[in-house]
Coordinates of N, CA and C in Angstrom, one line a residue:
M1 N 93.0 91.3 95.1 CA 91.9 91.1 96.0 C 90.6 91.2 95.3
G2 N 90.5 92.1 94.3 CA 89.2 92.3 93.7 C 89.0 91.5 92.4
S3 N 87.8 91.7 91.8 CA 87.4 91.1 90.5 C 86.2 91.8 90.0
F4 N 86.0 91.7 88.7 CA 84.8 92.3 88.1 C 83.6 91.4 88.2
I5 N 82.4 92.1 88.4 CA 81.1 91.4 88.4 C 80.3 92.2 87.4
S6 N 79.1 91.8 87.1 CA 78.2 92.6 86.3 C 76.9 93.0 87.0
L7 N 76.6 94.3 87.0 CA 75.4 94.8 87.6 C 74.4 95.0 86.5
T8 N 73.1 95.1 86.9 CA 72.0 95.4 86.0 C 71.3 96.7 86.5
A9 N 71.4 97.8 85.8 CA 70.7 99.0 86.2 C 69.2 98.9 85.9
A10 N 68.5 99.9 86.5 CA 67.0 99.8 86.4 C 66.5 99.8 85.0
D11 N 67.3 100.4 84.0 CA 66.8 100.4 82.6 C 67.3 99.1 81.9
G12 N 67.9 98.2 82.6 CA 68.4 96.9 81.9 C 69.8 97.0 81.5
T13 N 70.5 98.1 81.6 CA 71.9 98.2 81.1 C 72.8 97.3 82.0
A14 N 73.7 96.5 81.4 CA 74.6 95.7 82.1 C 75.9 96.6 82.4
V15 N 76.3 96.7 83.6 CA 77.4 97.6 84.0 C 78.5 96.7 84.7
P16 N 79.7 96.6 84.2 CA 80.7 95.9 84.9 C 81.1 96.8 86.2
A17 N 81.5 96.1 87.2 CA 81.9 96.8 88.4 C 83.1 96.0 89.1
W18 N 84.1 96.7 89.5 CA 85.2 96.1 90.3 C 84.8 95.9 91.7
V19 N 84.8 94.7 92.3 CA 84.4 94.4 93.6 C 85.5 93.8 94.4
A20 N 85.7 94.3 95.6 CA 86.7 93.8 96.6 C 86.0 93.5 97.9
R21 N 86.3 92.4 98.5 CA 85.6 92.0 99.8 C 86.7 91.9 100.9
P22 N 86.3 92.2 102.1 CA 87.2 92.0 103.2 C 87.4 90.6 103.6
E23 N 88.6 90.3 104.1 CA 88.8 88.9 104.5 C 88.3 88.6 105.9
G24 N 88.1 89.7 106.7 CA 87.6 89.6 108.1 C 86.2 90.2 108.2
P25 N 85.9 90.7 109.4 CA 84.6 91.2 109.7 C 84.3 92.4 108.8
V26 N 83.0 92.5 108.4 CA 82.5 93.6 107.5 C 82.1 94.8 108.3
R27 N 82.6 96.0 108.0 CA 82.3 97.2 108.7 C 81.2 98.0 107.9
G28 N 80.9 97.6 106.7 CA 79.9 98.3 105.9 C 80.3 98.1 104.4
A29 N 79.7 98.9 103.6 CA 80.0 98.9 102.1 C 80.2 100.3 101.6
V30 N 81.0 100.4 100.5 CA 81.3 101.7 99.9 C 81.3 101.5 98.4
V31 N 80.5 102.4 97.8 CA 80.6 102.6 96.3 C 81.7 103.6 96.0
V32 N 82.5 103.2 95.1 CA 83.7 104.1 94.6 C 83.4 104.6 93.3
A33 N 83.3 105.9 93.1 CA 83.1 106.6 91.9 C 84.4 107.1 91.3
Q34 N 84.6 106.7 90.1 CA 85.9 107.0 89.3 C 86.1 108.4 89.0
E35 N 87.3 108.7 88.6 CA 87.7 110.0 88.0 C 87.3 109.9 86.5
I36 N 87.7 110.8 85.7 CA 87.4 110.7 84.2 C 88.2 109.7 83.5
F37 N 89.1 109.0 84.3 CA 90.0 108.0 83.7 C 89.5 106.6 83.7
G38 N 88.2 106.4 84.2 CA 87.7 105.1 84.2 C 88.1 104.3 85.4
V39 N 87.7 103.0 85.4 CA 88.0 102.1 86.5 C 89.4 101.6 86.2
N40 N 90.4 102.5 86.3 CA 91.8 102.1 86.0 C 92.5 101.5 87.2
S41 N 93.8 101.4 87.2 CA 94.5 100.7 88.3 C 94.4 101.5 89.6
H42 N 94.4 102.8 89.5 CA 94.2 103.6 90.7 C 92.9 103.4 91.4
I43 N 91.8 103.4 90.6 CA 90.5 103.2 91.2 C 90.3 101.8 91.8
R44 N 90.9 100.8 91.1 CA 90.8 99.5 91.6 C 91.7 99.3 92.9
A45 N 92.8 100.0 93.0 CA 93.6 100.0 94.2 C 92.9 100.7 95.3
V46 N 92.2 101.8 95.1 CA 91.3 102.4 96.1 C 90.3 101.4 96.7
T47 N 89.6 100.7 95.7 CA 88.6 99.8 96.1 C 89.2 98.6 96.9
D48 N 90.3 98.1 96.5 CA 91.0 97.1 97.2 C 91.4 97.5 98.6
R49 N 91.9 98.7 98.8 CA 92.3 99.2 100.1 C 91.1 99.4 101.0
L50 N 90.0 99.8 100.5 CA 88.8 99.9 101.3 C 88.4 98.5 101.8
A51 N 88.5 97.5 101.0 CA 88.2 96.1 101.4 C 89.2 95.7 102.5
A52 N 90.5 96.0 102.4 CA 91.5 95.7 103.4 C 91.1 96.3 104.7
R53 N 90.4 97.4 104.7 CA 90.0 98.1 105.9 C 88.6 97.6 106.4
G54 N 88.0 96.6 105.8 CA 86.8 96.0 106.3 C 85.5 96.3 105.6
F55 N 85.7 97.0 104.4 CA 84.5 97.4 103.7 C 84.3 96.6 102.4
V56 N 83.1 96.2 102.2 CA 82.8 95.6 100.9 C 82.8 96.8 99.9
A57 N 83.6 96.8 98.9 CA 83.8 98.0 98.1 C 83.5 97.6 96.6
I58 N 82.8 98.5 95.9 CA 82.4 98.3 94.5 C 82.6 99.6 93.7
A59 N 83.2 99.4 92.6 CA 83.5 100.6 91.7 C 82.8 100.3 90.3
P60 N 81.6 100.8 90.1 CA 81.0 100.6 88.8 C 81.7 101.3 87.7
A61 N 81.7 100.8 86.5 CA 82.4 101.4 85.4 C 81.4 102.4 84.8
L62 N 81.6 103.7 85.1 CA 80.5 104.6 84.8 C 80.6 105.2 83.4
F63 N 81.5 104.8 82.6 CA 81.5 105.1 81.2 C 80.9 104.0 80.3
T64 N 80.4 102.9 80.9 CA 80.0 101.8 80.1 C 78.9 102.1 79.1
R65 N 78.0 103.1 79.4 CA 76.9 103.4 78.5 C 77.5 104.1 77.3
L66 N 78.8 104.5 77.3 CA 79.4 105.2 76.2 C 80.5 104.3 75.5
E67 N 81.2 103.6 76.3 CA 82.4 102.8 75.8 C 82.7 101.8 76.9
F68 N 83.0 100.6 76.4 CA 83.3 99.5 77.4 C 84.8 99.5 77.8
D69 N 85.0 99.2 79.0 CA 86.3 99.0 79.6 C 87.3 100.2 79.4
V70 N 86.9 101.3 79.9 CA 87.7 102.5 79.8 C 88.7 102.5 80.9
Q71 N 90.0 102.5 80.6 CA 91.1 102.6 81.6 C 92.1 103.5 81.0
L72 N 92.1 104.7 81.4 CA 93.0 105.7 80.9 C 94.1 106.1 81.8
G73 N 95.2 106.5 81.2 CA 96.4 107.0 82.0 C 96.2 108.5 82.3
Y74 N 97.2 109.1 83.0 CA 97.1 110.5 83.4 C 97.9 111.4 82.5
D75 N 98.2 111.0 81.3 CA 98.9 111.8 80.3 C 97.9 112.7 79.6
A76 N 98.4 113.5 78.6 CA 97.6 114.4 77.9 C 96.5 113.7 77.1
E77 N 96.9 112.6 76.5 CA 95.9 111.8 75.7 C 94.8 111.3 76.6
G78 N 95.2 110.7 77.8 CA 94.2 110.2 78.7 C 93.3 111.3 79.2
M79 N 93.8 112.5 79.5 CA 93.0 113.6 79.9 C 92.0 114.1 78.9
A80 N 92.5 114.1 77.6 CA 91.6 114.6 76.5 C 90.4 113.6 76.3
R81 N 90.8 112.3 76.3 CA 89.7 111.3 76.1 C 88.8 111.3 77.3
G82 N 89.3 111.4 78.5 CA 88.5 111.4 79.7 C 87.5 112.6 79.7
K83 N 88.0 113.8 79.3 CA 87.1 114.9 79.3 C 86.0 114.8 78.3
A84 N 86.3 114.2 77.1 CA 85.3 113.9 76.1 C 84.2 112.9 76.6
L85 N 84.7 111.9 77.3 CA 83.7 110.9 77.8 C 82.9 111.5 78.9
K86 N 83.5 112.3 79.7 CA 82.7 112.9 80.8 C 81.6 113.8 80.2
A87 N 82.0 114.6 79.2 CA 81.0 115.5 78.6 C 79.8 114.7 78.0
A88 N 80.2 113.6 77.4 CA 79.1 112.7 76.8 C 78.3 112.1 77.9
A89 N 78.9 111.7 79.0 CA 78.2 111.1 80.1 C 77.2 112.1 80.8
E90 N 77.7 113.3 80.9 CA 76.9 114.4 81.5 C 75.7 114.7 80.6
A91 N 75.8 114.4 79.3 CA 74.7 114.7 78.4 C 73.7 113.5 78.2
L92 N 73.9 112.4 78.9 CA 73.0 111.3 78.8 C 71.6 111.7 79.3
P93 N 70.5 111.2 78.7 CA 69.2 111.5 79.2 C 68.8 110.9 80.5
G94 N 67.8 111.5 81.1 CA 67.3 111.0 82.4 C 68.3 111.0 83.5
E95 N 68.4 110.0 84.2 CA 69.3 109.9 85.4 C 70.7 109.6 85.0
G96 N 70.9 109.2 83.7 CA 72.3 108.9 83.3 C 72.9 107.9 84.2
V97 N 74.2 108.2 84.6 CA 75.0 107.2 85.3 C 74.5 107.1 86.8
L98 N 73.7 107.9 87.2 CA 73.1 107.7 88.6 C 72.4 106.4 88.7
Q99 N 71.9 105.9 87.6 CA 71.2 104.6 87.6 C 72.3 103.5 88.0
D100 N 73.5 103.7 87.5 CA 74.5 102.7 87.7 C 75.1 102.8 89.1
I101 N 75.1 104.0 89.7 CA 75.5 104.1 91.1 C 74.5 103.5 92.0
R102 N 73.2 103.7 91.7 CA 72.1 103.1 92.5 C 72.2 101.6 92.4
A103 N 72.5 101.1 91.2 CA 72.6 99.6 91.1 C 73.7 99.1 92.0
A104 N 74.8 99.8 92.0 CA 75.9 99.4 92.9 C 75.6 99.4 94.3
A105 N 74.9 100.5 94.8 CA 74.4 100.6 96.2 C 73.4 99.5 96.5
Q106 N 72.5 99.2 95.6 CA 71.6 98.2 95.9 C 72.2 96.8 96.0
W107 N 73.2 96.6 95.2 CA 74.0 95.3 95.3 C 74.7 95.2 96.6
A108 N 75.3 96.4 97.0 CA 76.1 96.4 98.3 C 75.2 96.1 99.5
L109 N 74.0 96.6 99.5 CA 73.0 96.4 100.6 C 72.7 95.0 100.8
Q110 N 72.8 94.2 99.7 CA 72.4 92.8 99.8 C 73.5 91.9 100.3
Q111 N 74.7 92.4 100.5 CA 75.9 91.6 101.0 C 75.8 91.3 102.5
D112 N 76.3 90.2 102.8 CA 76.3 89.8 104.2 C 77.1 90.8 105.1
G113 N 76.5 91.1 106.2 CA 77.2 92.0 107.2 C 77.1 93.4 106.9
V114 N 76.4 93.8 105.8 CA 76.3 95.3 105.5 C 75.1 95.9 106.1
A115 N 75.3 96.9 107.0 CA 74.2 97.6 107.5 C 73.9 98.9 106.7
G116 N 75.0 99.5 106.3 CA 74.9 100.8 105.6 C 75.9 100.9 104.4
V117 N 75.5 101.7 103.4 CA 76.4 101.8 102.2 C 76.8 103.3 102.1
G118 N 78.1 103.5 102.0 CA 78.6 104.9 101.8 C 79.0 105.0 100.3
M119 N 79.5 106.2 100.0 CA 80.0 106.4 98.6 C 81.2 107.4 98.7
V120 N 82.2 107.1 98.0 CA 83.3 108.0 97.8 C 83.6 108.2 96.4
G121 N 83.8 109.5 96.0 CA 84.1 109.8 94.6 C 85.2 110.8 94.4
F122 N 85.9 110.7 93.3 CA 87.1 111.5 93.1 C 86.9 112.3 91.8
C123 N 87.2 113.6 91.8 CA 87.1 114.5 90.7 C 85.6 114.4 90.1
W124 N 85.4 113.9 88.9 CA 84.1 113.8 88.4 C 83.3 112.9 89.3
G125 N 83.9 111.8 89.8 CA 83.2 111.0 90.8 C 82.8 111.7 92.1
G126 N 83.6 112.7 92.5 CA 83.2 113.6 93.6 C 81.9 114.3 93.3
L127 N 81.8 114.9 92.1 CA 80.6 115.5 91.7 C 79.4 114.6 91.7
L128 N 79.6 113.4 91.2 CA 78.5 112.4 91.2 C 78.1 112.0 92.6
A129 N 79.1 111.9 93.5 CA 78.8 111.5 94.9 C 78.0 112.6 95.5
W130 N 78.3 113.9 95.2 CA 77.5 115.0 95.7 C 76.0 114.9 95.2
R131 N 75.8 114.6 94.0 CA 74.5 114.4 93.4 C 73.8 113.2 94.1
A132 N 74.6 112.2 94.3 CA 74.0 110.9 94.8 C 73.6 111.2 96.3
A133 N 74.2 112.1 97.0 CA 73.9 112.4 98.4 C 72.5 112.9 98.5
E134 N 72.0 113.5 97.4 CA 70.6 114.0 97.3 C 69.7 113.0 96.7
R135 N 70.1 112.2 95.8 CA 69.2 111.5 94.9 C 69.2 110.0 95.0
V136 N 70.2 109.4 95.6 CA 70.3 107.9 95.7 C 70.0 107.5 97.2
S137 N 68.7 107.0 97.4 CA 68.2 106.8 98.7 C 68.9 105.7 99.4
E138 N 69.6 104.8 98.7 CA 70.2 103.6 99.3 C 71.5 104.0 100.1
L139 N 72.0 105.2 99.9 CA 73.2 105.6 100.6 C 73.0 106.2 102.0
S140 N 74.0 106.0 102.9 CA 73.9 106.5 104.2 C 74.9 107.5 104.6
A141 N 76.0 107.7 103.7 CA 77.0 108.7 103.9 C 77.8 108.8 102.6
V142 N 78.3 110.0 102.4 CA 79.0 110.3 101.1 C 80.3 111.1 101.4
V143 N 81.3 110.8 100.7 CA 82.6 111.5 100.7 C 83.0 112.0 99.3
C144 N 83.3 113.3 99.2 CA 83.6 113.8 97.9 C 85.1 114.3 97.9
Y145 N 85.9 113.8 97.0 CA 87.3 114.3 96.9 C 87.3 115.2 95.7
Y146 N 87.7 116.5 95.9 CA 87.9 117.5 94.9 C 86.8 117.3 93.7
G147 N 85.6 117.4 94.1 CA 84.5 117.2 93.2 C 84.4 118.4 92.2
G148 N 84.8 118.2 91.0 CA 84.8 119.3 90.0 C 83.3 119.7 89.7
G149 N 83.0 120.9 89.9 CA 81.7 121.4 89.5 C 80.7 121.5 90.7
M150 N 81.0 120.8 91.8 CA 80.0 120.7 92.9 C 79.9 122.0 93.7
T151 N 80.9 123.0 93.5 CA 80.9 124.2 94.3 C 80.2 125.4 93.5
V152 N 79.7 125.1 92.3 CA 79.0 126.2 91.5 C 77.6 125.8 91.2
A153 N 76.8 126.8 90.9 CA 75.4 126.6 90.5 C 75.3 125.8 89.3
P154 N 74.3 124.9 89.1 CA 73.2 124.6 90.1 C 73.6 123.6 91.1
E155 N 74.8 123.0 91.1 CA 75.1 122.0 92.1 C 75.1 122.5 93.5
L156 N 75.5 123.8 93.6 CA 75.6 124.4 95.0 C 74.2 124.3 95.7
A157 N 73.2 124.3 94.9 CA 71.8 124.4 95.4 C 71.3 123.1 95.9
R158 N 72.0 122.0 95.7 CA 71.5 120.7 96.1 C 71.3 120.6 97.6
T159 N 70.4 119.7 98.0 CA 70.2 119.5 99.4 C 70.5 118.0 99.7
P160 N 71.6 117.7 100.3 CA 71.9 116.3 100.6 C 71.0 115.7 101.7
R161 N 70.7 114.5 101.5 CA 69.8 113.8 102.5 C 70.6 112.9 103.4
V162 N 71.9 112.8 103.2 CA 72.8 112.1 104.1 C 74.0 112.9 104.5
P163 N 74.7 112.5 105.6 CA 75.9 113.2 105.9 C 77.0 113.2 104.8
V164 N 77.6 114.4 104.6 CA 78.6 114.5 103.5 C 79.9 115.1 104.1
L165 N 81.0 114.5 103.7 CA 82.4 114.9 104.0 C 83.0 115.3 102.6
A166 N 83.7 116.5 102.5 CA 84.3 116.9 101.3 C 85.7 117.4 101.5
H167 N 86.6 116.9 100.6 CA 88.0 117.2 100.6 C 88.3 118.0 99.4
F168 N 89.1 119.2 99.6 CA 89.5 120.0 98.5 C 91.0 120.4 98.7
G169 N 91.6 120.8 97.6 CA 93.0 121.3 97.7 C 93.0 122.8 97.5
A170 N 93.8 123.4 98.4 CA 93.8 124.9 98.3 C 94.5 125.4 97.0
R171 N 95.3 124.5 96.4 CA 96.1 124.9 95.2 C 95.5 124.3 93.9
D172 N 94.2 123.9 94.0 CA 93.5 123.2 92.9 C 93.1 124.3 91.9
A173 N 93.8 124.2 90.7 CA 93.5 125.2 89.7 C 92.1 125.0 89.0
H174 N 91.5 123.8 89.2 CA 90.2 123.4 88.6 C 89.0 123.8 89.5
I175 N 89.3 124.0 90.8 CA 88.2 124.3 91.7 C 88.6 125.6 92.5
A176 N 88.0 126.7 92.3 CA 88.5 127.9 92.9 C 88.2 127.9 94.4
L177 N 89.2 128.4 95.1 CA 89.1 128.4 96.6 C 87.9 129.2 97.1
D178 N 87.6 130.3 96.4 CA 86.5 131.1 96.9 C 85.2 130.3 96.7
G179 N 85.1 129.5 95.6 CA 84.0 128.6 95.4 C 83.8 127.6 96.5
V180 N 84.9 127.0 97.0 CA 84.9 126.1 98.1 C 84.4 126.8 99.4
Q181 N 84.9 128.0 99.6 CA 84.4 128.8 100.8 C 82.9 129.1 100.7
A182 N 82.4 129.4 99.5 CA 81.0 129.7 99.3 C 80.2 128.4 99.5
F183 N 80.7 127.3 99.1 CA 80.1 126.0 99.3 C 80.0 125.7 100.8
S184 N 81.0 125.9 101.5 CA 81.1 125.7 103.0 C 80.0 126.6 103.7
R185 N 79.9 127.8 103.3 CA 78.9 128.7 103.9 C 77.5 128.3 103.6
A186 N 77.3 127.8 102.3 CA 76.0 127.4 101.9 C 75.5 126.1 102.5
H187 N 76.5 125.2 102.9 CA 76.2 123.9 103.5 C 77.0 123.7 104.8
P188 N 76.6 124.4 105.8 CA 77.3 124.3 107.1 C 77.2 122.9 107.7
G189 N 76.3 122.1 107.3 CA 76.2 120.7 107.8 C 77.2 119.8 107.1
V190 N 77.8 120.2 106.0 CA 78.8 119.4 105.3 C 80.2 119.6 106.0
Q191 N 80.9 118.5 106.3 CA 82.3 118.7 106.8 C 83.2 118.9 105.6
V192 N 83.8 120.2 105.6 CA 84.6 120.6 104.5 C 86.1 120.7 105.0
H193 N 87.0 120.0 104.4 CA 88.4 120.1 104.7 C 89.2 120.6 103.5
V194 N 90.1 121.5 103.7 CA 90.9 122.1 102.6 C 92.4 121.8 103.0
Y195 N 93.1 121.2 102.0 CA 94.5 120.8 102.2 C 95.4 121.6 101.4
D196 N 96.6 121.7 101.8 CA 97.7 122.5 101.1 C 98.1 121.6 100.0
A197 N 97.3 121.4 99.0 CA 97.5 120.4 97.9 C 96.8 120.8 96.6
D198 N 97.2 120.1 95.5 CA 96.6 120.4 94.2 C 95.5 119.4 93.9
H199 N 94.8 119.6 92.8 CA 93.8 118.7 92.3 C 94.4 117.3 92.2
G200 N 93.7 116.2 92.6 CA 94.2 114.9 92.4 C 95.2 114.5 93.5
F201 N 95.2 115.1 94.6 CA 96.3 114.9 95.6 C 96.2 113.5 96.2
N202 N 95.1 112.8 96.0 CA 95.0 111.4 96.6 C 95.6 110.4 95.7
C203 N 95.8 110.7 94.4 CA 96.2 109.7 93.4 C 97.7 109.6 93.4
D204 N 98.3 108.4 93.8 CA 99.8 108.3 93.8 C 100.3 108.0 92.4
Q205 N 99.5 108.0 91.4 CA 100.0 107.9 90.0 C 100.0 109.3 89.3
R206 N 99.7 110.3 90.0 CA 99.7 111.7 89.4 C 100.8 112.5 90.0
G207 N 101.3 113.5 89.2 CA 102.3 114.4 89.7 C 101.8 115.2 90.9
S208 N 100.5 115.4 91.0 CA 100.0 116.2 92.0 C 99.8 115.5 93.4
Y209 N 100.2 114.2 93.4 CA 100.0 113.4 94.6 C 100.7 114.1 95.8
D210 N 100.0 114.2 96.9 CA 100.5 114.7 98.1 C 100.3 113.7 99.3
E211 N 101.3 113.0 99.7 CA 101.2 111.9 100.6 C 100.6 112.4 102.0
T212 N 101.1 113.5 102.5 CA 100.6 114.0 103.8 C 99.1 114.2 103.7
S213 N 98.6 115.0 102.7 CA 97.2 115.3 102.5 C 96.4 114.0 102.3
A214 N 96.9 113.1 101.5 CA 96.2 111.9 101.2 C 96.0 111.0 102.4
I215 N 97.0 110.9 103.3 CA 96.8 110.2 104.5 C 95.8 110.8 105.4
Q216 N 95.9 112.1 105.6 CA 95.0 112.8 106.5 C 93.5 112.7 106.0
A217 N 93.3 112.8 104.7 CA 92.0 112.7 104.1 C 91.5 111.3 104.2
K218 N 92.4 110.3 104.0 CA 92.0 108.9 104.2 C 91.5 108.6 105.6
D219 N 92.3 109.1 106.6 CA 91.9 108.8 108.0 C 90.6 109.4 108.3
R220 N 90.3 110.6 107.8 CA 89.1 111.3 108.1 C 87.9 110.6 107.4
T221 N 88.2 110.1 106.2 CA 87.2 109.3 105.4 C 86.8 108.0 106.1
L222 N 87.8 107.3 106.6 CA 87.5 106.0 107.2 C 86.7 106.2 108.6
A223 N 87.1 107.3 109.3 CA 86.4 107.6 110.6 C 85.0 108.0 110.3
F224 N 84.8 108.7 109.2 CA 83.4 109.2 108.8 C 82.6 108.0 108.5
F225 N 83.1 107.1 107.7 CA 82.3 105.9 107.3 C 82.1 105.0 108.6
D226 N 83.0 104.9 109.4 CA 82.8 104.1 110.7 C 81.7 104.7 111.5
Q227 N 81.6 106.0 111.5 CA 80.6 106.7 112.3 C 79.2 106.5 111.7
H228 N 79.1 106.5 110.4 CA 77.7 106.6 109.8 C 77.2 105.3 109.2
L229 N 78.1 104.3 108.9 CA 77.7 103.1 108.2 C 77.3 102.0 109.2
A230 N 78.0 101.9 110.3 CA 77.8 100.8 111.2 C 76.4 100.9 111.9
R231 N 75.9 102.1 112.0 CA 74.6 102.3 112.7 C 73.5 102.5 111.7
A232 N 73.8 102.4 110.4 CA 72.7 102.7 109.4 C 71.5 101.8 109.5

């Protein structure tokens, strides 16, 4: 369903992005933020599924400033490379990859039938989505899946300017449950859902995949976007 296009960020950087478009009426647009594994087959499948549900969906390759065409697997080697790339991306000067997210959102706003643009991010992408909820003015709604780091300072202190929905796993060894509870108390306006699942429960390519939790989170995500994008 999808294909790659090239975006141009504000600083002139060319950023590839996987784009999928609906065949029928457009319900809005969604920027998809990758895990540390790049725009791999899982992220492309997420983007394609959003298009099948009526959303213009775009997944910018957020490691492009460091390395071109990163597509990693979920084995130990992929995990190690992904962690190293994430650390390098987090150390980028200025706005870093937020520029690329903004470019994707700006592109999405220009598409026919799009009234509002949402964003969904997974793992590192969930953290980026949380930051974007505060700093990317083109967005109208944000969904964070197990955003690593978003429940601790200084990320906890952010003030989102758009509605936010956050999904966490109660058995996630990477995100402490007491941190999720503290996040929920600090941000009563954020819809927080905790599932009896591990980190990465939405990814059907990982051993931690939990179908029941993934379906429930997906249904909540689609309803959330329907609520906030159509009227943007």
